[in-house]
């Protein structure tokens, strides 16, 4: 009788707690712990062909400005993959069709972003392309990028060689708050935008993809030129997203998956109100 009165609210409270832990426990984000610091790791475990044709670091004029130069031998295999997987929508020469936009002039970095995040190839062109496991391995992705880049050499967004060793997390944090948090939220969890679009979670993007997104402005995201964010600033943001947002230091308790102040407040409220309810029941019992 006495116990029975506690049983229902206690069970309710426990199930809310267990549900919250299961629903919000961090998972995939932690898997992305690679910090590319060298040319080899910027390629994502990609092994280079013979030295005469390997990608080289283009002349860099300061921190964060090095890019991958794709070898010419990548163009032919890239064209074969493009013919089979992309040309039906983007056209054999990547100049676009009624089904999909022109890719010429976008640059290897833009192609790398869309293919390495799994957005392309697209199955259903009526909805916003989403991140999914990439169809192609690192070498194939670079080959496709080399083919598209070969149509307009030297233009568009290059594939950056990301080196975060000298990045400034503090500057990255304030630049993130100013330029990115409005859409991606302060915790990087992502949010819905107007018109059915959404800004995705940043918990899976690699530093290379982050810089490619900054420079190419995918979909409804604005494009930030080097005049808006310098190479150093873009690197600082990538370091902040990679080092702080993707590996949060959850002081004082559970991270709740970094869902943001509203979600966290909601969970706090549920647990707080639940505890209060138990106390009320207990007081009621005694009198
Ligand atoms: C089923 C048709 C389809 C296929 C197949 C497809 N795409 Fe796309 N692609 C689209 C559409 C539609 C968009 C515009 C999507 C958007 O903006 O969300 C797009 C956008 C892109 C963009 C970004 C263009 C821009 O202006 O920013 C790139 C890069 C791209 N595709 C590359 C590829 C590559 C490389 C392949 C092959 C591996 C491929 N796509 C296969 C339909 C397709
Ligand atoms: C106006 C809103 C907006 C702002 C501001 C914005 N983004 Fe985005 N971002 C988007 C949208 C929308 C997409 C998804 C594009 C698509 O898939 O069509 C996106 C996609 C991305 C992705 C790809 C994530 C993935 O895993 O596929 C990254 C990385 C990213 N943004 C980083 C940034 C950074 C860094 C900043 C600040 C410098 C920023 N964004 C500012 C709206 C925004």
JSON list of N, CA and C and ligand atoms in Angstrom, two decimals, residues 81-90 97-103 106-115 119-130 135-136 141 144-145 148 216-220, ligand 1:
[
{"chain": "A", "resi": 81, "resn": "UNK", "atom": "N", "xyz": [34.28, 6.50, -63.66]},
{"chain": "A", "resi": 81, "resn": "UNK", "atom": "CA", "xyz": [33.33, 6.46, -62.54]},
{"chain": "A", "resi": 81, "resn": "UNK", "atom": "C", "xyz": [32.22, 7.49, -62.76]},
{"chain": "A", "resi": 82, "resn": "UNK", "atom": "N", "xyz": [32.60, 8.66, -63.24]},
{"chain": "A", "resi": 82, "resn": "UNK", "atom": "CA", "xyz": [31.62, 9.73, -63.47]},
{"chain": "A", "resi": 82, "resn": "UNK", "atom": "C", "xyz": [30.58, 9.28, -64.49]},
{"chain": "A", "resi": 83, "resn": "UNK", "atom": "N", "xyz": [31.06, 8.64, -65.58]},
{"chain": "A", "resi": 83, "resn": "UNK", "atom": "CA", "xyz": [30.14, 8.15, -66.62]},
{"chain": "A", "resi": 83, "resn": "UNK", "atom": "C", "xyz": [29.11, 7.20, -66.02]},
{"chain": "A", "resi": 84, "resn": "UNK", "atom": "N", "xyz": [29.60, 6.31, -65.16]},
{"chain": "A", "resi": 84, "resn": "UNK", "atom": "CA", "xyz": [28.72, 5.28, -64.62]},
{"chain": "A", "resi": 84, "resn": "UNK", "atom": "C", "xyz": [27.79, 5.81, -63.53]},
{"chain": "A", "resi": 85, "resn": "UNK", "atom": "N", "xyz": [28.24, 6.76, -62.72]},
{"chain": "A", "resi": 85, "resn": "UNK", "atom": "CA", "xyz": [27.47, 7.12, -61.53]},
{"chain": "A", "resi": 85, "resn": "UNK", "atom": "C", "xyz": [26.93, 8.54, -61.48]},
{"chain": "A", "resi": 86, "resn": "UNK", "atom": "N", "xyz": [27.40, 9.41, -62.33]},
{"chain": "A", "resi": 86, "resn": "UNK", "atom": "CA", "xyz": [27.02, 10.82, -62.20]},
{"chain": "A", "resi": 86, "resn": "UNK", "atom": "C", "xyz": [26.45, 11.40, -63.49]},
{"chain": "A", "resi": 87, "resn": "UNK", "atom": "N", "xyz": [26.93, 10.89, -64.64]},
{"chain": "A", "resi": 87, "resn": "UNK", "atom": "CA", "xyz": [26.62, 11.53, -65.92]},
{"chain": "A", "resi": 87, "resn": "UNK", "atom": "C", "xyz": [25.13, 11.52, -66.24]},
{"chain": "A", "resi": 88, "resn": "UNK", "atom": "N", "xyz": [24.40, 10.52, -65.75]},
{"chain": "A", "resi": 88, "resn": "UNK", "atom": "CA", "xyz": [22.97, 10.45, -66.06]},
{"chain": "A", "resi": 88, "resn": "UNK", "atom": "C", "xyz": [22.25, 11.70, -65.58]},
{"chain": "A", "resi": 89, "resn": "UNK", "atom": "N", "xyz": [22.71, 12.31, -64.53]},
{"chain": "A", "resi": 89, "resn": "UNK", "atom": "CA", "xyz": [22.08, 13.54, -64.03]},
{"chain": "A", "resi": 89, "resn": "UNK", "atom": "C", "xyz": [22.88, 14.79, -64.41]},
{"chain": "A", "resi": 90, "resn": "UNK", "atom": "N", "xyz": [24.22, 14.73, -64.25]},
{"chain": "A", "resi": 90, "resn": "UNK", "atom": "CA", "xyz": [25.03, 15.94, -64.43]},
{"chain": "A", "resi": 90, "resn": "UNK", "atom": "C", "xyz": [25.55, 16.09, -65.86]},
{"chain": "A", "resi": 97, "resn": "UNK", "atom": "N", "xyz": [22.32, 19.03, -66.55]},
{"chain": "A", "resi": 97, "resn": "UNK", "atom": "CA", "xyz": [21.15, 18.70, -67.37]},
{"chain": "A", "resi": 97, "resn": "UNK", "atom": "C", "xyz": [19.95, 19.29, -66.66]},
{"chain": "A", "resi": 98, "resn": "UNK", "atom": "N", "xyz": [18.77, 18.98, -67.16]},
{"chain": "A", "resi": 98, "resn": "UNK", "atom": "CA", "xyz": [17.56, 19.48, -66.48]},
{"chain": "A", "resi": 98, "resn": "UNK", "atom": "C", "xyz": [17.41, 18.81, -65.11]},
{"chain": "A", "resi": 99, "resn": "UNK", "atom": "N", "xyz": [18.12, 17.70, -64.88]},
{"chain": "A", "resi": 99, "resn": "UNK", "atom": "CA", "xyz": [17.96, 16.98, -63.62]},
{"chain": "A", "resi": 99, "resn": "UNK", "atom": "C", "xyz": [18.93, 17.45, -62.53]},
{"chain": "A", "resi": 100, "resn": "UNK", "atom": "N", "xyz": [20.06, 18.01, -62.94]},
{"chain": "A", "resi": 100, "resn": "UNK", "atom": "CA", "xyz": [21.08, 18.35, -61.95]},
{"chain": "A", "resi": 100, "resn": "UNK", "atom": "C", "xyz": [21.96, 19.50, -62.43]},
{"chain": "A", "resi": 101, "resn": "UNK", "atom": "N", "xyz": [22.54, 20.25, -61.48]},
{"chain": "A", "resi": 101, "resn": "UNK", "atom": "CA", "xyz": [23.28, 21.47, -61.87]},
{"chain": "A", "resi": 101, "resn": "UNK", "atom": "C", "xyz": [24.62, 21.19, -62.56]},
{"chain": "A", "resi": 102, "resn": "UNK", "atom": "N", "xyz": [25.10, 22.25, -63.22]},
{"chain": "A", "resi": 102, "resn": "UNK", "atom": "CA", "xyz": [26.43, 22.26, -63.83]},
{"chain": "A", "resi": 102, "resn": "UNK", "atom": "C", "xyz": [27.49, 22.13, -62.73]},
{"chain": "A", "resi": 103, "resn": "UNK", "atom": "N", "xyz": [28.48, 21.28, -62.94]},
{"chain": "A", "resi": 103, "resn": "UNK", "atom": "CA", "xyz": [29.55, 21.13, -61.95]},
{"chain": "A", "resi": 103, "resn": "UNK", "atom": "C", "xyz": [30.84, 21.81, -62.40]},
{"chain": "A", "resi": 106, "resn": "UNK", "atom": "N", "xyz": [33.25, 24.41, -60.29]},
{"chain": "A", "resi": 106, "resn": "UNK", "atom": "CA", "xyz": [33.05, 24.37, -58.84]},
{"chain": "A", "resi": 106, "resn": "UNK", "atom": "C", "xyz": [34.33, 23.99, -58.10]},
{"chain": "A", "resi": 107, "resn": "UNK", "atom": "N", "xyz": [35.19, 23.24, -58.79]},
{"chain": "A", "resi": 107, "resn": "UNK", "atom": "CA", "xyz": [36.46, 22.85, -58.18]},
{"chain": "A", "resi": 107, "resn": "UNK", "atom": "C", "xyz": [36.41, 21.49, -57.51]},
{"chain": "A", "resi": 108, "resn": "UNK", "atom": "N", "xyz": [37.62, 20.91, -57.38]},
{"chain": "A", "resi": 108, "resn": "UNK", "atom": "CA", "xyz": [37.76, 19.56, -56.82]},
{"chain": "A", "resi": 108, "resn": "UNK", "atom": "C", "xyz": [37.25, 19.49, -55.38]},
{"chain": "A", "resi": 109, "resn": "UNK", "atom": "N", "xyz": [37.43, 20.58, -54.62]},
{"chain": "A", "resi": 109, "resn": "UNK", "atom": "CA", "xyz": [37.03, 20.57, -53.22]},
{"chain": "A", "resi": 109, "resn": "UNK", "atom": "C", "xyz": [35.52, 20.45, -53.05]},
{"chain": "A", "resi": 110, "resn": "UNK", "atom": "N", "xyz": [34.77, 21.11, -53.95]},
{"chain": "A", "resi": 110, "resn": "UNK", "atom": "CA", "xyz": [33.30, 21.02, -53.89]},
{"chain": "A", "resi": 110, "resn": "UNK", "atom": "C", "xyz": [32.86, 19.59, -54.21]},
{"chain": "A", "resi": 111, "resn": "UNK", "atom": "N", "xyz": [33.46, 19.00, -55.24]},
{"chain": "A", "resi": 111, "resn": "UNK", "atom": "CA", "xyz": [33.11, 17.63, -55.60]},
{"chain": "A", "resi": 111, "resn": "UNK", "atom": "C", "xyz": [33.49, 16.69, -54.46]},
{"chain": "A", "resi": 112, "resn": "UNK", "atom": "N", "xyz": [34.68, 16.89, -53.90]},
{"chain": "A", "resi": 112, "resn": "UNK", "atom": "CA", "xyz": [35.12, 16.04, -52.78]},
{"chain": "A", "resi": 112, "resn": "UNK", "atom": "C", "xyz": [34.11, 16.14, -51.62]},
{"chain": "A", "resi": 113, "resn": "UNK", "atom": "N", "xyz": [33.65, 17.34, -51.31]},
{"chain": "A", "resi": 113, "resn": "UNK", "atom": "CA", "xyz": [32.68, 17.51, -50.21]},
{"chain": "A", "resi": 113, "resn": "UNK", "atom": "C", "xyz": [31.42, 16.71, -50.47]},
{"chain": "A", "resi": 114, "resn": "UNK", "atom": "N", "xyz": [30.83, 16.86, -51.66]},
{"chain": "A", "resi": 114, "resn": "UNK", "atom": "CA", "xyz": [29.54, 16.21, -51.94]},
{"chain": "A", "resi": 114, "resn": "UNK", "atom": "C", "xyz": [29.66, 14.70, -52.03]},
{"chain": "A", "resi": 115, "resn": "UNK", "atom": "N", "xyz": [30.80, 14.22, -52.53]},
{"chain": "A", "resi": 115, "resn": "UNK", "atom": "CA", "xyz": [30.95, 12.76, -52.66]},
{"chain": "A", "resi": 115, "resn": "UNK", "atom": "C", "xyz": [31.41, 12.15, -51.34]},
{"chain": "A", "resi": 119, "resn": "UNK", "atom": "N", "xyz": [26.61, 12.69, -49.96]},
{"chain": "A", "resi": 119, "resn": "UNK", "atom": "CA", "xyz": [25.44, 13.37, -50.55]},
{"chain": "A", "resi": 119, "resn": "UNK", "atom": "C", "xyz": [25.24, 12.92, -51.99]},
{"chain": "A", "resi": 120, "resn": "UNK", "atom": "N", "xyz": [26.35, 12.69, -52.69]},
{"chain": "A", "resi": 120, "resn": "UNK", "atom": "CA", "xyz": [26.30, 12.24, -54.09]},
{"chain": "A", "resi": 120, "resn": "UNK", "atom": "C", "xyz": [26.95, 10.87, -54.19]},
{"chain": "A", "resi": 121, "resn": "UNK", "atom": "N", "xyz": [26.53, 9.98, -55.08]},
{"chain": "A", "resi": 121, "resn": "UNK", "atom": "CA", "xyz": [25.43, 10.17, -56.02]},
{"chain": "A", "resi": 121, "resn": "UNK", "atom": "C", "xyz": [24.07, 10.21, -55.31]},
{"chain": "A", "resi": 122, "resn": "UNK", "atom": "N", "xyz": [23.18, 10.97, -55.89]},
{"chain": "A", "resi": 122, "resn": "UNK", "atom": "CA", "xyz": [21.85, 11.17, -55.33]},
{"chain": "A", "resi": 122, "resn": "UNK", "atom": "C", "xyz": [20.91, 10.13, -55.89]},
{"chain": "A", "resi": 123, "resn": "UNK", "atom": "N", "xyz": [19.98, 9.66, -55.06]},
{"chain": "A", "resi": 123, "resn": "UNK", "atom": "CA", "xyz": [18.99, 8.72, -55.58]},
{"chain": "A", "resi": 123, "resn": "UNK", "atom": "C", "xyz": [17.70, 9.48, -55.92]},
{"chain": "A", "resi": 124, "resn": "UNK", "atom": "N", "xyz": [17.27, 10.36, -55.02]},
{"chain": "A", "resi": 124, "resn": "UNK", "atom": "CA", "xyz": [16.00, 11.06, -55.19]},
{"chain": "A", "resi": 124, "resn": "UNK", "atom": "C", "xyz": [16.28, 12.56, -55.20]},
{"chain": "A", "resi": 125, "resn": "UNK", "atom": "N", "xyz": [16.11, 13.20, -56.36]},
{"chain": "A", "resi": 125, "resn": "UNK", "atom": "CA", "xyz": [16.52, 14.60, -56.45]},
{"chain": "A", "resi": 125, "resn": "UNK", "atom": "C", "xyz": [15.44, 15.56, -55.97]},
{"chain": "A", "resi": 126, "resn": "UNK", "atom": "N", "xyz": [14.36, 15.06, -55.34]},
{"chain": "A", "resi": 126, "resn": "UNK", "atom": "CA", "xyz": [13.31, 15.98, -54.90]},
{"chain": "A", "resi": 126, "resn": "UNK", "atom": "C", "xyz": [13.54, 16.50, -53.48]},
{"chain": "A", "resi": 127, "resn": "UNK", "atom": "N", "xyz": [14.44, 15.87, -52.73]},
{"chain": "A", "resi": 127, "resn": "UNK", "atom": "CA", "xyz": [14.69, 16.32, -51.36]},
{"chain": "A", "resi": 127, "resn": "UNK", "atom": "C", "xyz": [16.13, 16.78, -51.22]},
{"chain": "A", "resi": 128, "resn": "UNK", "atom": "N", "xyz": [16.41, 17.53, -50.16]},
{"chain": "A", "resi": 128, "resn": "UNK", "atom": "CA", "xyz": [17.77, 17.99, -49.89]},
{"chain": "A", "resi": 128, "resn": "UNK", "atom": "C", "xyz": [18.69, 16.77, -49.74]},
{"chain": "A", "resi": 129, "resn": "UNK", "atom": "N", "xyz": [19.81, 16.80, -50.46]},
{"chain": "A", "resi": 129, "resn": "UNK", "atom": "CA", "xyz": [20.75, 15.69, -50.38]},
{"chain": "A", "resi": 129, "resn": "UNK", "atom": "C", "xyz": [21.27, 15.59, -48.94]},
{"chain": "A", "resi": 130, "resn": "UNK", "atom": "N", "xyz": [21.34, 14.40, -48.40]},
{"chain": "A", "resi": 130, "resn": "UNK", "atom": "CA", "xyz": [21.78, 14.24, -47.02]},
{"chain": "A", "resi": 130, "resn": "UNK", "atom": "C", "xyz": [23.09, 13.48, -46.94]},
{"chain": "A", "resi": 135, "resn": "UNK", "atom": "N", "xyz": [29.74, 6.38, -51.04]},
{"chain": "A", "resi": 135, "resn": "UNK", "atom": "CA", "xyz": [29.72, 5.26, -51.97]},
{"chain": "A", "resi": 135, "resn": "UNK", "atom": "C", "xyz": [31.14, 4.90, -52.41]},
{"chain": "A", "resi": 136, "resn": "UNK", "atom": "N", "xyz": [32.02, 5.90, -52.48]},
{"chain": "A", "resi": 136, "resn": "UNK", "atom": "CA", "xyz": [33.34, 5.68, -53.07]},
{"chain": "A", "resi": 136, "resn": "UNK", "atom": "C", "xyz": [34.45, 5.81, -52.03]},
{"chain": "A", "resi": 141, "resn": "UNK", "atom": "N", "xyz": [37.15, 8.88, -54.94]},
{"chain": "A", "resi": 141, "resn": "UNK", "atom": "CA", "xyz": [36.59, 10.23, -54.76]},
{"chain": "A", "resi": 141, "resn": "UNK", "atom": "C", "xyz": [37.52, 11.27, -55.36]},
{"chain": "A", "resi": 144, "resn": "UNK", "atom": "N", "xyz": [37.28, 11.17, -59.18]},
{"chain": "A", "resi": 144, "resn": "UNK", "atom": "CA", "xyz": [36.09, 11.88, -59.69]},
{"chain": "A", "resi": 144, "resn": "UNK", "atom": "C", "xyz": [36.35, 13.39, -59.64]},
{"chain": "A", "resi": 145, "resn": "UNK", "atom": "N", "xyz": [36.92, 13.83, -58.52]},
{"chain": "A", "resi": 145, "resn": "UNK", "atom": "CA", "xyz": [37.21, 15.27, -58.36]},
{"chain": "A", "resi": 145, "resn": "UNK", "atom": "C", "xyz": [38.19, 15.72, -59.44]},
{"chain": "A", "resi": 148, "resn": "UNK", "atom": "N", "xyz": [36.34, 16.15, -62.83]},
{"chain": "A", "resi": 148, "resn": "UNK", "atom": "CA", "xyz": [35.52, 17.39, -62.91]},
{"chain": "A", "resi": 148, "resn": "UNK", "atom": "C", "xyz": [36.43, 18.62, -62.96]},
{"chain": "A", "resi": 216, "resn": "UNK", "atom": "N", "xyz": [32.79, 26.28, -50.13]},
{"chain": "A", "resi": 216, "resn": "UNK", "atom": "CA", "xyz": [31.90, 26.02, -51.28]},
{"chain": "A", "resi": 216, "resn": "UNK", "atom": "C", "xyz": [30.44, 26.36, -50.97]},
{"chain": "A", "resi": 217, "resn": "UNK", "atom": "N", "xyz": [30.05, 26.44, -49.69]},
{"chain": "A", "resi": 217, "resn": "UNK", "atom": "CA", "xyz": [28.67, 26.80, -49.37]},
{"chain": "A", "resi": 217, "resn": "UNK", "atom": "C", "xyz": [27.65, 25.85, -49.96]},
{"chain": "A", "resi": 218, "resn": "UNK", "atom": "N", "xyz": [27.59, 24.60, -49.45]},
{"chain": "A", "resi": 218, "resn": "UNK", "atom": "CA", "xyz": [26.66, 23.63, -50.03]},
{"chain": "A", "resi": 218, "resn": "UNK", "atom": "C", "xyz": [25.20, 24.02, -49.81]},
{"chain": "A", "resi": 219, "resn": "UNK", "atom": "N", "xyz": [24.35, 23.76, -50.80]},
{"chain": "A", "resi": 219, "resn": "UNK", "atom": "CA", "xyz": [22.90, 23.97, -50.63]},
{"chain": "A", "resi": 219, "resn": "UNK", "atom": "C", "xyz": [22.56, 25.36, -50.12]},
{"chain": "A", "resi": 220, "resn": "UNK", "atom": "N", "xyz": [21.87, 25.41, -48.98]},
{"chain": "A", "resi": 220, "resn": "UNK", "atom": "CA", "xyz": [21.42, 26.68, -48.41]},
{"chain": "A", "resi": 220, "resn": "UNK", "atom": "C", "xyz": [22.45, 27.34, -47.51]},
{"chain": "B", "resi": 1, "resn": "LIG", "atom": "C1", "xyz": [19.87, 11.29, -59.46]},
{"chain": "B", "resi": 1, "resn": "LIG", "atom": "C2", "xyz": [20.59, 12.39, -60.02]},
{"chain": "B", "resi": 1, "resn": "LIG", "atom": "C3", "xyz": [22.03, 12.66, -59.54]},
{"chain": "B", "resi": 1, "resn": "LIG", "atom": "C4", "xyz": [23.11, 11.80, -59.56]},
{"chain": "B", "resi": 1, "resn": "LIG", "atom": "C5", "xyz": [23.18, 10.36, -60.01]},
{"chain": "B", "resi": 1, "resn": "LIG", "atom": "C6", "xyz": [24.23, 12.59, -59.07]},
{"chain": "B", "resi": 1, "resn": "LIG", "atom": "N1", "xyz": [23.83, 13.87, -58.77]},
{"chain": "B", "resi": 1, "resn": "LIG", "atom": "FE1", "xyz": [24.99, 15.38, -58.07]},
{"chain": "B", "resi": 1, "resn": "LIG", "atom": "N2", "xyz": [23.35, 16.56, -57.84]},
{"chain": "B", "resi": 1, "resn": "LIG", "atom": "C7", "xyz": [22.06, 16.22, -58.20]},
{"chain": "B", "resi": 1, "resn": "LIG", "atom": "C8", "xyz": [21.16, 17.29, -57.80]},
{"chain": "B", "resi": 1, "resn": "LIG", "atom": "C9", "xyz": [19.65, 17.30, -58.01]},
{"chain": "B", "resi": 1, "resn": "LIG", "atom": "C10", "xyz": [21.97, 18.27, -57.15]},
{"chain": "B", "resi": 1, "resn": "LIG", "atom": "C11", "xyz": [21.49, 19.54, -56.46]},
{"chain": "B", "resi": 1, "resn": "LIG", "atom": "C12", "xyz": [21.22, 19.08, -55.04]},
{"chain": "B", "resi": 1, "resn": "LIG", "atom": "C13", "xyz": [21.16, 20.10, -53.98]},
{"chain": "B", "resi": 1, "resn": "LIG", "atom": "O1", "xyz": [21.49, 21.27, -54.21]},
{"chain": "B", "resi": 1, "resn": "LIG", "atom": "O2", "xyz": [20.82, 19.69, -52.82]},
{"chain": "B", "resi": 1, "resn": "LIG", "atom": "C14", "xyz": [23.33, 17.79, -57.22]},
{"chain": "B", "resi": 1, "resn": "LIG", "atom": "C15", "xyz": [24.41, 18.49, -56.71]},
{"chain": "B", "resi": 1, "resn": "LIG", "atom": "C16", "xyz": [25.74, 18.10, -56.86]},
{"chain": "B", "resi": 1, "resn": "LIG", "atom": "C17", "xyz": [26.86, 18.91, -56.49]},
{"chain": "B", "resi": 1, "resn": "LIG", "atom": "C18", "xyz": [26.82, 20.30, -55.88]},
{"chain": "B", "resi": 1, "resn": "LIG", "atom": "C19", "xyz": [26.54, 21.28, -56.98]},
{"chain": "B", "resi": 1, "resn": "LIG", "atom": "C20", "xyz": [26.53, 22.70, -56.49]},
{"chain": "B", "resi": 1, "resn": "LIG", "atom": "O3", "xyz": [26.11, 23.57, -57.27]},
{"chain": "B", "resi": 1, "resn": "LIG", "atom": "O4", "xyz": [26.93, 22.98, -55.37]},
{"chain": "B", "resi": 1, "resn": "LIG", "atom": "C21", "xyz": [27.99, 18.18, -56.79]},
{"chain": "B", "resi": 1, "resn": "LIG", "atom": "C22", "xyz": [29.42, 18.60, -56.60]},
{"chain": "B", "resi": 1, "resn": "LIG", "atom": "C23", "xyz": [27.55, 16.91, -57.35]},
{"chain": "B", "resi": 1, "resn": "LIG", "atom": "N3", "xyz": [26.16, 16.90, -57.38]},
{"chain": "B", "resi": 1, "resn": "LIG", "atom": "C24", "xyz": [28.39, 15.90, -57.78]},
{"chain": "B", "resi": 1, "resn": "LIG", "atom": "C25", "xyz": [27.93, 14.64, -58.18]},
{"chain": "B", "resi": 1, "resn": "LIG", "atom": "C26", "xyz": [28.82, 13.54, -58.46]},
{"chain": "B", "resi": 1, "resn": "LIG", "atom": "C27", "xyz": [30.34, 13.61, -58.44]},
{"chain": "B", "resi": 1, "resn": "LIG", "atom": "C28", "xyz": [28.03, 12.45, -58.76]},
{"chain": "B", "resi": 1, "resn": "LIG", "atom": "C29", "xyz": [28.46, 11.03, -59.05]},
{"chain": "B", "resi": 1, "resn": "LIG", "atom": "C30", "xyz": [29.27, 10.40, -58.04]},
{"chain": "B", "resi": 1, "resn": "LIG", "atom": "C31", "xyz": [26.64, 12.91, -58.68]},
{"chain": "B", "resi": 1, "resn": "LIG", "atom": "N4", "xyz": [26.63, 14.23, -58.32]},
{"chain": "B", "resi": 1, "resn": "LIG", "atom": "C32", "xyz": [25.54, 12.11, -58.96]},
{"chain": "B", "resi": 1, "resn": "LIG", "atom": "C33", "xyz": [21.68, 15.07, -58.84]},
{"chain": "B", "resi": 1, "resn": "LIG", "atom": "C34", "xyz": [22.49, 13.94, -59.03]}
]
